[in-house]
Amino acid sequence: MKLGFNSILNVEASIINSAGGAESLPQQVFYILEKSPDDLLKGNDVTSEIWYAKTMNALRNHALTFFVTDSQGKAEIKVLKAGTYHICGIGHTAESCDLECSGGADAG
């Protein structure tokens, strides 16, 4: 008898608004990386369009996969092998563009 395990990564994405409350991030794209994105993304002006284009290109080229959160800011990723991953997304508001990355998200 052979036992198999499926790794599932559950994500609930939110930001803290100016009033201090949590707001979910619906329809947000996140990239899953095996390596830290720090080297890909550091040293650039995050407000420039050139930085945004370079960053998006680097994320797409180095990502294992990507996912989009649902209308409540949640996602379930089932296609990962057990391991440790970095999740990275870029959020936009009328006033700023923020890069959010977290390391050490475990699937499995």
PDB file of N, CA and C in Angstrom:
ATOM      1  N   MET A   1       0.848  -1.175   0.000  1.00  0.00           N
ATOM      2  CA  MET A   1       0.000   0.000   0.000  1.00  0.00           C
ATOM      3  C   MET A   1       0.891   1.235   0.000  1.00  0.00           C
ATOM      4  N   LYS A   2       0.582   2.146  -0.878  1.00  0.00           N
ATOM      5  CA  LYS A   2       1.365   3.368  -1.011  1.00  0.00           C
ATOM      6  C   LYS A   2       0.533   4.549  -0.512  1.00  0.00           C
ATOM      7  N   LEU A   3       1.095   5.298   0.429  1.00  0.00           N
ATOM      8  CA  LEU A   3       0.410   6.485   0.927  1.00  0.00           C
ATOM      9  C   LEU A   3       0.968   7.719   0.248  1.00  0.00           C
ATOM     10  N   GLY A   4       0.105   8.634  -0.116  1.00  0.00           N
ATOM     11  CA  GLY A   4       0.546   9.888  -0.721  1.00  0.00           C
ATOM     12  C   GLY A   4      -0.009  11.060   0.062  1.00  0.00           C
ATOM     13  N   PHE A   5       0.719  12.110   0.069  1.00  0.00           N
ATOM     14  CA  PHE A   5       0.279  13.321   0.748  1.00  0.00           C
ATOM     15  C   PHE A   5       0.187  14.452  -0.257  1.00  0.00           C
ATOM     16  N   ASN A   6      -0.876  15.212  -0.160  1.00  0.00           N
ATOM     17  CA  ASN A   6      -1.039  16.390  -1.001  1.00  0.00           C
ATOM     18  C   ASN A   6      -0.749  17.619  -0.158  1.00  0.00           C
ATOM     19  N   SER A   7       0.143  18.458  -0.631  1.00  0.00           N
ATOM     20  CA  SER A   7       0.450  19.704   0.065  1.00  0.00           C
ATOM     21  C   SER A   7      -0.551  20.763  -0.361  1.00  0.00           C
ATOM     22  N   ILE A   8      -1.106  21.451   0.606  1.00  0.00           N
ATOM     23  CA  ILE A   8      -2.060  22.524   0.327  1.00  0.00           C
ATOM     24  C   ILE A   8      -1.595  23.761   1.082  1.00  0.00           C
ATOM     25  N   LEU A   9      -1.539  24.868   0.381  1.00  0.00           N
ATOM     26  CA  LEU A   9      -1.198  26.148   0.987  1.00  0.00           C
ATOM     27  C   LEU A   9      -2.459  27.000   0.999  1.00  0.00           C
ATOM     28  N   ASN A  10      -2.926  27.369   2.184  1.00  0.00           N
ATOM     29  CA  ASN A  10      -4.088  28.235   2.329  1.00  0.00           C
ATOM     30  C   ASN A  10      -3.613  29.650   2.627  1.00  0.00           C
ATOM     31  N   VAL A  11      -4.161  30.606   1.900  1.00  0.00           N
ATOM     32  CA  VAL A  11      -3.763  32.004   2.042  1.00  0.00           C
ATOM     33  C   VAL A  11      -4.989  32.851   2.334  1.00  0.00           C
ATOM     34  N   GLU A  12      -4.844  33.761   3.282  1.00  0.00           N
ATOM     35  CA  GLU A  12      -5.861  34.764   3.546  1.00  0.00           C
ATOM     36  C   GLU A  12      -5.138  36.106   3.557  1.00  0.00           C
ATOM     37  N   ALA A  13      -5.283  36.873   2.488  1.00  0.00           N
ATOM     38  CA  ALA A  13      -4.521  38.106   2.303  1.00  0.00           C
ATOM     39  C   ALA A  13      -5.337  39.325   2.738  1.00  0.00           C
ATOM     40  N   SER A  14      -4.697  40.184   3.527  1.00  0.00           N
ATOM     41  CA  SER A  14      -5.339  41.419   3.954  1.00  0.00           C
ATOM     42  C   SER A  14      -4.270  42.473   4.218  1.00  0.00           C
ATOM     43  N   ILE A  15      -4.711  43.711   4.284  1.00  0.00           N
ATOM     44  CA  ILE A  15      -3.837  44.827   4.651  1.00  0.00           C
ATOM     45  C   ILE A  15      -4.488  45.560   5.819  1.00  0.00           C
ATOM     46  N   ILE A  16      -3.690  46.324   6.517  1.00  0.00           N
ATOM     47  CA  ILE A  16      -4.207  47.157   7.604  1.00  0.00           C
ATOM     48  C   ILE A  16      -4.474  48.544   7.026  1.00  0.00           C
ATOM     49  N   ASN A  17      -5.721  49.001   7.108  1.00  0.00           N
ATOM     50  CA  ASN A  17      -6.077  50.307   6.557  1.00  0.00           C
ATOM     51  C   ASN A  17      -5.687  51.427   7.516  1.00  0.00           C
ATOM     52  N   SER A  18      -5.917  52.657   7.088  1.00  0.00           N
ATOM     53  CA  SER A  18      -5.499  53.818   7.884  1.00  0.00           C
ATOM     54  C   SER A  18      -6.235  53.907   9.219  1.00  0.00           C
ATOM     55  N   ALA A  19      -7.395  53.278   9.329  1.00  0.00           N
ATOM     56  CA  ALA A  19      -8.138  53.272  10.590  1.00  0.00           C
ATOM     57  C   ALA A  19      -7.681  52.148  11.515  1.00  0.00           C
ATOM     58  N   GLY A  20      -6.735  51.323  11.039  1.00  0.00           N
ATOM     59  CA  GLY A  20      -6.220  50.238  11.863  1.00  0.00           C
ATOM     60  C   GLY A  20      -6.951  48.916  11.706  1.00  0.00           C
ATOM     61  N   GLY A  21      -7.941  48.878  10.824  1.00  0.00           N
ATOM     62  CA  GLY A  21      -8.685  47.642  10.594  1.00  0.00           C
ATOM     63  C   GLY A  21      -8.108  46.852   9.434  1.00  0.00           C
ATOM     64  N   ALA A  22      -8.410  45.573   9.411  1.00  0.00           N
ATOM     65  CA  ALA A  22      -7.936  44.702   8.332  1.00  0.00           C
ATOM     66  C   ALA A  22      -8.931  44.722   7.171  1.00  0.00           C
ATOM     67  N   GLU A  23      -8.394  44.852   5.971  1.00  0.00           N
ATOM     68  CA  GLU A  23      -9.201  44.792   4.754  1.00  0.00           C
ATOM     69  C   GLU A  23      -8.673  43.658   3.889  1.00  0.00           C
ATOM     70  N   SER A  24      -9.578  42.802   3.434  1.00  0.00           N
ATOM     71  CA  SER A  24      -9.149  41.689   2.586  1.00  0.00           C
ATOM     72  C   SER A  24      -8.663  42.213   1.243  1.00  0.00           C
ATOM     73  N   LEU A  25      -7.845  41.418   0.569  1.00  0.00           N
ATOM     74  CA  LEU A  25      -7.300  41.780  -0.741  1.00  0.00           C
ATOM     75  C   LEU A  25      -7.935  40.888  -1.812  1.00  0.00           C
ATOM     76  N   PRO A  26      -9.121  41.261  -2.283  1.00  0.00           N
ATOM     77  CA  PRO A  26      -9.776  40.452  -3.312  1.00  0.00           C
ATOM     78  C   PRO A  26      -9.101  40.625  -4.664  1.00  0.00           C
ATOM     79  N   GLN A  27      -9.087  39.554  -5.449  1.00  0.00           N
ATOM     80  CA  GLN A  27      -8.559  39.566  -6.814  1.00  0.00           C
ATOM     81  C   GLN A  27      -7.121  40.064  -6.889  1.00  0.00           C
ATOM     82  N   GLN A  28      -6.331  39.756  -5.866  1.00  0.00           N
ATOM     83  CA  GLN A  28      -4.919  40.150  -5.821  1.00  0.00           C
ATOM     84  C   GLN A  28      -4.054  39.023  -6.369  1.00  0.00           C
ATOM     85  N   VAL A  29      -3.101  39.367  -7.228  1.00  0.00           N
ATOM     86  CA  VAL A  29      -2.169  38.385  -7.778  1.00  0.00           C
ATOM     87  C   VAL A  29      -0.966  38.253  -6.846  1.00  0.00           C
ATOM     88  N   PHE A  30      -0.601  37.016  -6.537  1.00  0.00           N
ATOM     89  CA  PHE A  30       0.586  36.715  -5.747  1.00  0.00           C
ATOM     90  C   PHE A  30       1.430  35.712  -6.511  1.00  0.00           C
ATOM     91  N   TYR A  31       2.738  35.825  -6.347  1.00  0.00           N
ATOM     92  CA  TYR A  31       3.685  34.917  -6.986  1.00  0.00           C
ATOM     93  C   TYR A  31       4.329  34.041  -5.921  1.00  0.00           C
ATOM     94  N   ILE A  32       4.541  32.771  -6.245  1.00  0.00           N
ATOM     95  CA  ILE A  32       5.187  31.834  -5.335  1.00  0.00           C
ATOM     96  C   ILE A  32       6.592  31.566  -5.848  1.00  0.00           C
ATOM     97  N   LEU A  33       7.568  31.849  -4.984  1.00  0.00           N
ATOM     98  CA  LEU A  33       8.984  31.709  -5.334  1.00  0.00           C
ATOM     99  C   LEU A  33       9.656  30.722  -4.391  1.00  0.00           C
ATOM    100  N   GLU A  34      10.651  30.001  -4.893  1.00  0.00           N
ATOM    101  CA  GLU A  34      11.438  29.122  -4.035  1.00  0.00           C
ATOM    102  C   GLU A  34      12.549  29.885  -3.324  1.00  0.00           C
ATOM    103  N   LYS A  35      13.009  30.967  -3.924  1.00  0.00           N
ATOM    104  CA  LYS A  35      14.088  31.769  -3.344  1.00  0.00           C
ATOM    105  C   LYS A  35      13.544  33.129  -2.941  1.00  0.00           C
ATOM    106  N   SER A  36      14.223  33.762  -2.011  1.00  0.00           N
ATOM    107  CA  SER A  36      13.828  35.089  -1.554  1.00  0.00           C
ATOM    108  C   SER A  36      13.859  36.084  -2.714  1.00  0.00           C
ATOM    109  N   PRO A  37      12.858  36.927  -2.823  1.00  0.00           N
ATOM    110  CA  PRO A  37      12.827  37.911  -3.899  1.00  0.00           C
ATOM    111  C   PRO A  37      13.675  39.144  -3.617  1.00  0.00           C
ATOM    112  N   ASP A  38      14.339  39.194  -2.471  1.00  0.00           N
ATOM    113  CA  ASP A  38      15.089  40.388  -2.085  1.00  0.00           C
ATOM    114  C   ASP A  38      16.078  40.842  -3.153  1.00  0.00           C
ATOM    115  N   ASP A  39      16.857  39.918  -3.698  1.00  0.00           N
ATOM    116  CA  ASP A  39      17.857  40.293  -4.691  1.00  0.00           C
ATOM    117  C   ASP A  39      17.216  40.776  -5.997  1.00  0.00           C
ATOM    118  N   LEU A  40      16.053  40.253  -6.316  1.00  0.00           N
ATOM    119  CA  LEU A  40      15.371  40.664  -7.544  1.00  0.00           C
ATOM    120  C   LEU A  40      14.807  42.072  -7.446  1.00  0.00           C
ATOM    121  N   LEU A  41      14.451  42.478  -6.238  1.00  0.00           N
ATOM    122  CA  LEU A  41      13.619  43.660  -6.089  1.00  0.00           C
ATOM    123  C   LEU A  41      14.270  44.852  -5.405  1.00  0.00           C
ATOM    124  N   LYS A  42      15.440  44.693  -4.821  1.00  0.00           N
ATOM    125  CA  LYS A  42      16.010  45.783  -4.029  1.00  0.00           C
ATOM    126  C   LYS A  42      16.674  46.856  -4.900  1.00  0.00           C
ATOM    127  N   GLY A  43      16.812  48.024  -4.303  1.00  0.00           N
ATOM    128  CA  GLY A  43      17.568  49.099  -4.928  1.00  0.00           C
ATOM    129  C   GLY A  43      16.867  49.845  -6.043  1.00  0.00           C
ATOM    130  N   ASN A  44      15.563  49.802  -6.102  1.00  0.00           N
ATOM    131  CA  ASN A  44      14.840  50.504  -7.156  1.00  0.00           C
ATOM    132  C   ASN A  44      13.826  51.464  -6.557  1.00  0.00           C
ATOM    133  N   ASP A  45      13.493  52.458  -7.323  1.00  0.00           N
ATOM    134  CA  ASP A  45      12.470  53.425  -6.936  1.00  0.00           C
ATOM    135  C   ASP A  45      11.107  52.786  -7.171  1.00  0.00           C
ATOM    136  N   VAL A  46      10.420  52.451  -6.081  1.00  0.00           N
ATOM    137  CA  VAL A  46       9.163  51.715  -6.209  1.00  0.00           C
ATOM    138  C   VAL A  46       8.035  52.533  -6.826  1.00  0.00           C
ATOM    139  N   THR A  47       8.250  53.825  -7.010  1.00  0.00           N
ATOM    140  CA  THR A  47       7.191  54.647  -7.602  1.00  0.00           C
ATOM    141  C   THR A  47       7.350  54.798  -9.114  1.00  0.00           C
ATOM    142  N   SER A  48       8.432  54.330  -9.684  1.00  0.00           N
ATOM    143  CA  SER A  48       8.633  54.526 -11.119  1.00  0.00           C
ATOM    144  C   SER A  48       8.004  53.407 -11.940  1.00  0.00           C
ATOM    145  N   GLU A  49       7.547  53.739 -13.118  1.00  0.00           N
ATOM    146  CA  GLU A  49       6.959  52.745 -14.015  1.00  0.00           C
ATOM    147  C   GLU A  49       8.008  51.754 -14.508  1.00  0.00           C
ATOM    148  N   ILE A  50       9.242  52.217 -14.661  1.00  0.00           N
ATOM    149  CA  ILE A  50      10.319  51.317 -15.091  1.00  0.00           C
ATOM    150  C   ILE A  50      10.567  50.267 -14.010  1.00  0.00           C
ATOM    151  N   TRP A  51      10.599  50.672 -12.732  1.00  0.00           N
ATOM    152  CA  TRP A  51      10.771  49.713 -11.641  1.00  0.00           C
ATOM    153  C   TRP A  51       9.650  48.690 -11.663  1.00  0.00           C
ATOM    154  N   TYR A  52       8.417  49.173 -11.845  1.00  0.00           N
ATOM    155  CA  TYR A  52       7.268  48.261 -11.854  1.00  0.00           C
ATOM    156  C   TYR A  52       7.411  47.231 -12.980  1.00  0.00           C
ATOM    157  N   ALA A  53       7.772  47.675 -14.163  1.00  0.00           N
ATOM    158  CA  ALA A  53       7.929  46.755 -15.298  1.00  0.00           C
ATOM    159  C   ALA A  53       9.045  45.745 -15.045  1.00  0.00           C
ATOM    160  N   LYS A  54      10.179  46.216 -14.539  1.00  0.00           N
ATOM    161  CA  LYS A  54      11.297  45.313 -14.241  1.00  0.00           C
ATOM    162  C   LYS A  54      10.925  44.314 -13.146  1.00  0.00           C
ATOM    163  N   THR A  55      10.236  44.779 -12.129  1.00  0.00           N
ATOM    164  CA  THR A  55       9.835  43.916 -11.027  1.00  0.00           C
ATOM    165  C   THR A  55       8.862  42.842 -11.499  1.00  0.00           C
ATOM    166  N   MET A  56       7.866  43.232 -12.269  1.00  0.00           N
ATOM    167  CA  MET A  56       6.892  42.268 -12.773  1.00  0.00           C
ATOM    168  C   MET A  56       7.575  41.231 -13.659  1.00  0.00           C
ATOM    169  N   ASN A  57       8.489  41.674 -14.488  1.00  0.00           N
ATOM    170  CA  ASN A  57       9.222  40.755 -15.354  1.00  0.00           C
ATOM    171  C   ASN A  57      10.050  39.772 -14.518  1.00  0.00           C
ATOM    172  N   ALA A  58      10.739  40.271 -13.502  1.00  0.00           N
ATOM    173  CA  ALA A  58      11.554  39.403 -12.648  1.00  0.00           C
ATOM    174  C   ALA A  58      10.683  38.401 -11.888  1.00  0.00           C
ATOM    175  N   LEU A  59       9.560  38.853 -11.358  1.00  0.00           N
ATOM    176  CA  LEU A  59       8.674  37.947 -10.631  1.00  0.00           C
ATOM    177  C   LEU A  59       8.132  36.857 -11.547  1.00  0.00           C
ATOM    178  N   ARG A  60       7.690  37.234 -12.720  1.00  0.00           N
ATOM    179  CA  ARG A  60       7.141  36.249 -13.663  1.00  0.00           C
ATOM    180  C   ARG A  60       8.203  35.238 -14.090  1.00  0.00           C
ATOM    181  N   ASN A  61       9.430  35.694 -14.278  1.00  0.00           N
ATOM    182  CA  ASN A  61      10.492  34.802 -14.730  1.00  0.00           C
ATOM    183  C   ASN A  61      10.999  33.856 -13.639  1.00  0.00           C
ATOM    184  N   HIS A  62      10.865  34.235 -12.374  1.00  0.00           N
ATOM    185  CA  HIS A  62      11.407  33.425 -11.285  1.00  0.00           C
ATOM    186  C   HIS A  62      10.334  32.705 -10.467  1.00  0.00           C
ATOM    187  N   ALA A  63       9.073  32.951 -10.751  1.00  0.00           N
ATOM    188  CA  ALA A  63       7.995  32.328  -9.985  1.00  0.00           C
ATOM    189  C   ALA A  63       7.758  30.889 -10.408  1.00  0.00           C
ATOM    190  N   LEU A  64       7.486  30.047  -9.426  1.00  0.00           N
ATOM    191  CA  LEU A  64       7.065  28.674  -9.721  1.00  0.00           C
ATOM    192  C   LEU A  64       5.662  28.689 -10.306  1.00  0.00           C
ATOM    193  N   THR A  65       4.830  29.519  -9.707  1.00  0.00           N
ATOM    194  CA  THR A  65       3.454  29.666 -10.147  1.00  0.00           C
ATOM    195  C   THR A  65       2.918  30.963  -9.559  1.00  0.00           C
ATOM    196  N   PHE A  66       1.678  31.262  -9.848  1.00  0.00           N
ATOM    197  CA  PHE A  66       1.015  32.415  -9.249  1.00  0.00           C
ATOM    198  C   PHE A  66      -0.403  32.015  -8.897  1.00  0.00           C
ATOM    199  N   PHE A  67      -1.051  32.830  -8.099  1.00  0.00           N
ATOM    200  CA  PHE A  67      -2.457  32.615  -7.786  1.00  0.00           C
ATOM    201  C   PHE A  67      -3.132  33.961  -7.601  1.00  0.00           C
ATOM    202  N   VAL A  68      -4.453  33.949  -7.704  1.00  0.00           N
ATOM    203  CA  VAL A  68      -5.264  35.147  -7.529  1.00  0.00           C
ATOM    204  C   VAL A  68      -6.239  34.863  -6.388  1.00  0.00           C
ATOM    205  N   THR A  69      -6.331  35.785  -5.436  1.00  0.00           N
ATOM    206  CA  THR A  69      -7.257  35.598  -4.326  1.00  0.00           C
ATOM    207  C   THR A  69      -8.700  35.756  -4.795  1.00  0.00           C
ATOM    208  N   ASP A  70      -9.614  35.153  -4.052  1.00  0.00           N
ATOM    209  CA  ASP A  70     -11.031  35.256  -4.396  1.00  0.00           C
ATOM    210  C   ASP A  70     -11.609  36.581  -3.891  1.00  0.00           C
ATOM    211  N   SER A  71     -12.923  36.712  -3.930  1.00  0.00           N
ATOM    212  CA  SER A  71     -13.571  37.965  -3.540  1.00  0.00           C
ATOM    213  C   SER A  71     -13.420  38.282  -2.054  1.00  0.00           C
ATOM    214  N   GLN A  72     -12.976  37.309  -1.257  1.00  0.00           N
ATOM    215  CA  GLN A  72     -12.758  37.529   0.172  1.00  0.00           C
ATOM    216  C   GLN A  72     -11.274  37.568   0.525  1.00  0.00           C
ATOM    217  N   GLY A  73     -10.409  37.589  -0.477  1.00  0.00           N
ATOM    218  CA  GLY A  73      -8.966  37.644  -0.230  1.00  0.00           C
ATOM    219  C   GLY A  73      -8.355  36.309   0.126  1.00  0.00           C
ATOM    220  N   LYS A  74      -9.043  35.212  -0.196  1.00  0.00           N
ATOM    221  CA  LYS A  74      -8.559  33.884   0.163  1.00  0.00           C
ATOM    222  C   LYS A  74      -8.171  33.089  -1.081  1.00  0.00           C
ATOM    223  N   ALA A  75      -7.254  32.149  -0.881  1.00  0.00           N
ATOM    224  CA  ALA A  75      -6.849  31.255  -1.972  1.00  0.00           C
ATOM    225  C   ALA A  75      -6.366  29.944  -1.375  1.00  0.00           C
ATOM    226  N   GLU A  76      -6.531  28.881  -2.139  1.00  0.00           N
ATOM    227  CA  GLU A  76      -6.029  27.569  -1.758  1.00  0.00           C
ATOM    228  C   GLU A  76      -5.219  27.038  -2.926  1.00  0.00           C
ATOM    229  N   ILE A  77      -3.949  26.762  -2.684  1.00  0.00           N
ATOM    230  CA  ILE A  77      -3.044  26.312  -3.737  1.00  0.00           C
ATOM    231  C   ILE A  77      -2.730  24.849  -3.478  1.00  0.00           C
ATOM    232  N   LYS A  78      -3.056  23.997  -4.443  1.00  0.00           N
ATOM    233  CA  LYS A  78      -2.905  22.553  -4.265  1.00  0.00           C
ATOM    234  C   LYS A  78      -1.796  21.959  -5.122  1.00  0.00           C
ATOM    235  N   VAL A  79      -1.156  22.733  -5.960  1.00  0.00           N
ATOM    236  CA  VAL A  79      -0.192  22.180  -6.919  1.00  0.00           C
ATOM    237  C   VAL A  79       1.256  22.239  -6.439  1.00  0.00           C
ATOM    238  N   LEU A  80       1.478  22.482  -5.170  1.00  0.00           N
ATOM    239  CA  LEU A  80       2.843  22.601  -4.645  1.00  0.00           C
ATOM    240  C   LEU A  80       3.305  21.305  -4.014  1.00  0.00           C
ATOM    241  N   LYS A  81       4.589  21.019  -4.188  1.00  0.00           N
ATOM    242  CA  LYS A  81       5.182  19.927  -3.420  1.00  0.00           C
ATOM    243  C   LYS A  81       5.515  20.486  -2.041  1.00  0.00           C
ATOM    244  N   ALA A  82       5.639  19.608  -1.071  1.00  0.00           N
ATOM    245  CA  ALA A  82       5.948  20.037   0.289  1.00  0.00           C
ATOM    246  C   ALA A  82       7.264  20.810   0.287  1.00  0.00           C
ATOM    247  N   GLY A  83       7.302  21.937   0.979  1.00  0.00           N
ATOM    248  CA  GLY A  83       8.505  22.751   1.033  1.00  0.00           C
ATOM    249  C   GLY A  83       8.233  24.108   1.628  1.00  0.00           C
ATOM    250  N   THR A  84       9.227  24.979   1.566  1.00  0.00           N
ATOM    251  CA  THR A  84       9.127  26.344   2.062  1.00  0.00           C
ATOM    252  C   THR A  84       9.196  27.293   0.874  1.00  0.00           C
ATOM    253  N   TYR A  85       8.283  28.252   0.841  1.00  0.00           N
ATOM    254  CA  TYR A  85       8.162  29.159  -0.293  1.00  0.00           C
ATOM    255  C   TYR A  85       8.070  30.607   0.173  1.00  0.00           C
ATOM    256  N   HIS A  86       8.339  31.517  -0.749  1.00  0.00           N
ATOM    257  CA  HIS A  86       8.155  32.950  -0.537  1.00  0.00           C
ATOM    258  C   HIS A  86       6.966  33.373  -1.388  1.00  0.00           C
ATOM    259  N   ILE A  87       6.068  34.150  -0.791  1.00  0.00           N
ATOM    260  CA  ILE A  87       4.895  34.644  -1.502  1.00  0.00           C
ATOM    261  C   ILE A  87       5.060  36.145  -1.652  1.00  0.00           C
ATOM    262  N   CYS A  88       4.883  36.624  -2.870  1.00  0.00           N
ATOM    263  CA  CYS A  88       5.145  38.031  -3.147  1.00  0.00           C
ATOM    264  C   CYS A  88       4.017  38.610  -4.001  1.00  0.00           C
ATOM    265  N   GLY A  89       3.537  39.785  -3.612  1.00  0.00           N
ATOM    266  CA  GLY A  89       2.502  40.472  -4.379  1.00  0.00           C
ATOM    267  C   GLY A  89       2.769  41.955  -4.386  1.00  0.00           C
ATOM    268  N   ILE A  90       2.200  42.639  -5.355  1.00  0.00           N
ATOM    269  CA  ILE A  90       2.348  44.095  -5.457  1.00  0.00           C
ATOM    270  C   ILE A  90       0.961  44.697  -5.387  1.00  0.00           C
ATOM    271  N   GLY A  91       0.754  45.564  -4.406  1.00  0.00           N
ATOM    272  CA  GLY A  91      -0.545  46.206  -4.218  1.00  0.00           C
ATOM    273  C   GLY A  91      -0.494  47.658  -4.623  1.00  0.00           C
ATOM    274  N   HIS A  92      -1.578  48.131  -5.205  1.00  0.00           N
ATOM    275  CA  HIS A  92      -1.663  49.514  -5.676  1.00  0.00           C
ATOM    276  C   HIS A  92      -2.804  50.237  -4.971  1.00  0.00           C
ATOM    277  N   THR A  93      -2.545  51.468  -4.624  1.00  0.00           N
ATOM    278  CA  THR A  93      -3.606  52.365  -4.179  1.00  0.00           C
ATOM    279  C   THR A  93      -3.458  53.634  -5.006  1.00  0.00           C
ATOM    280  N   ALA A  94      -4.348  54.575  -4.811  1.00  0.00           N
ATOM    281  CA  ALA A  94      -4.264  55.834  -5.543  1.00  0.00           C
ATOM    282  C   ALA A  94      -3.003  56.608  -5.158  1.00  0.00           C
ATOM    283  N   GLU A  95      -2.450  56.324  -3.975  1.00  0.00           N
ATOM    284  CA  GLU A  95      -1.317  57.088  -3.471  1.00  0.00           C
ATOM    285  C   GLU A  95       0.013  56.362  -3.528  1.00  0.00           C
ATOM    286  N   SER A  96       0.009  55.040  -3.611  1.00  0.00           N
ATOM    287  CA  SER A  96       1.288  54.346  -3.539  1.00  0.00           C
ATOM    288  C   SER A  96       1.240  52.977  -4.203  1.00  0.00           C
ATOM    289  N   CYS A  97       2.418  52.415  -4.361  1.00  0.00           N
ATOM    290  CA  CYS A  97       2.580  51.055  -4.846  1.00  0.00           C
ATOM    291  C   CYS A  97       3.440  50.348  -3.822  1.00  0.00           C
ATOM    292  N   ASP A  98       2.927  49.296  -3.225  1.00  0.00           N
ATOM    293  CA  ASP A  98       3.636  48.600  -2.166  1.00  0.00           C
ATOM    294  C   ASP A  98       3.958  47.181  -2.570  1.00  0.00           C
ATOM    295  N   LEU A  99       5.174  46.787  -2.261  1.00  0.00           N
ATOM    296  CA  LEU A  99       5.624  45.424  -2.504  1.00  0.00           C
ATOM    297  C   LEU A  99       5.532  44.668  -1.189  1.00  0.00           C
ATOM    298  N   GLU A 100       4.822  43.554  -1.204  1.00  0.00           N
ATOM    299  CA  GLU A 100       4.661  42.738   0.001  1.00  0.00           C
ATOM    300  C   GLU A 100       5.173  41.346  -0.286  1.00  0.00           C
ATOM    301  N   CYS A 101       6.142  40.912   0.488  1.00  0.00           N
ATOM    302  CA  CYS A 101       6.686  39.560   0.349  1.00  0.00           C
ATOM    303  C   CYS A 101       6.781  38.944   1.728  1.00  0.00           C
ATOM    304  N   SER A 102       6.472  37.682   1.794  1.00  0.00           N
ATOM    305  CA  SER A 102       6.663  36.964   3.050  1.00  0.00           C
ATOM    306  C   SER A 102       7.459  35.718   2.764  1.00  0.00           C
ATOM    307  N   GLY A 103       8.354  35.413   3.628  1.00  0.00           N
ATOM    308  CA  GLY A 103       9.174  34.225   3.454  1.00  0.00           C
ATOM    309  C   GLY A 103       8.776  33.147   4.422  1.00  0.00           C
ATOM    310  N   GLY A 104       9.108  31.949   4.070  1.00  0.00           N
ATOM    311  CA  GLY A 104       8.903  30.845   4.976  1.00  0.00           C
ATOM    312  C   GLY A 104       7.483  30.331   5.044  1.00  0.00           C
ATOM    313  N   ALA A 105       6.675  30.536   4.035  1.00  0.00           N
ATOM    314  CA  ALA A 105       5.346  29.939   4.005  1.00  0.00           C
ATOM    315  C   ALA A 105       5.511  28.457   3.706  1.00  0.00           C
ATOM    316  N   ASP A 106       5.025  27.633   4.605  1.00  0.00           N
ATOM    317  CA  ASP A 106       5.202  26.187   4.453  1.00  0.00           C
ATOM    318  C   ASP A 106       3.981  25.552   3.824  1.00  0.00           C
ATOM    319  N   ALA A 107       4.235  24.727   2.849  1.00  0.00           N
ATOM    320  CA  ALA A 107       3.182  23.906   2.258  1.00  0.00           C
ATOM    321  C   ALA A 107       3.473  22.477   2.664  1.00  0.00           C
ATOM    322  N   GLY A 108       2.496  21.844   3.182  1.00  0.00           N
ATOM    323  CA  GLY A 108       2.699  20.434   3.531  1.00  0.00           C
ATOM    324  C   GLY A 108       2.256  20.094   4.898  1.00  0.00           C
TER     325      GLY A 108
END
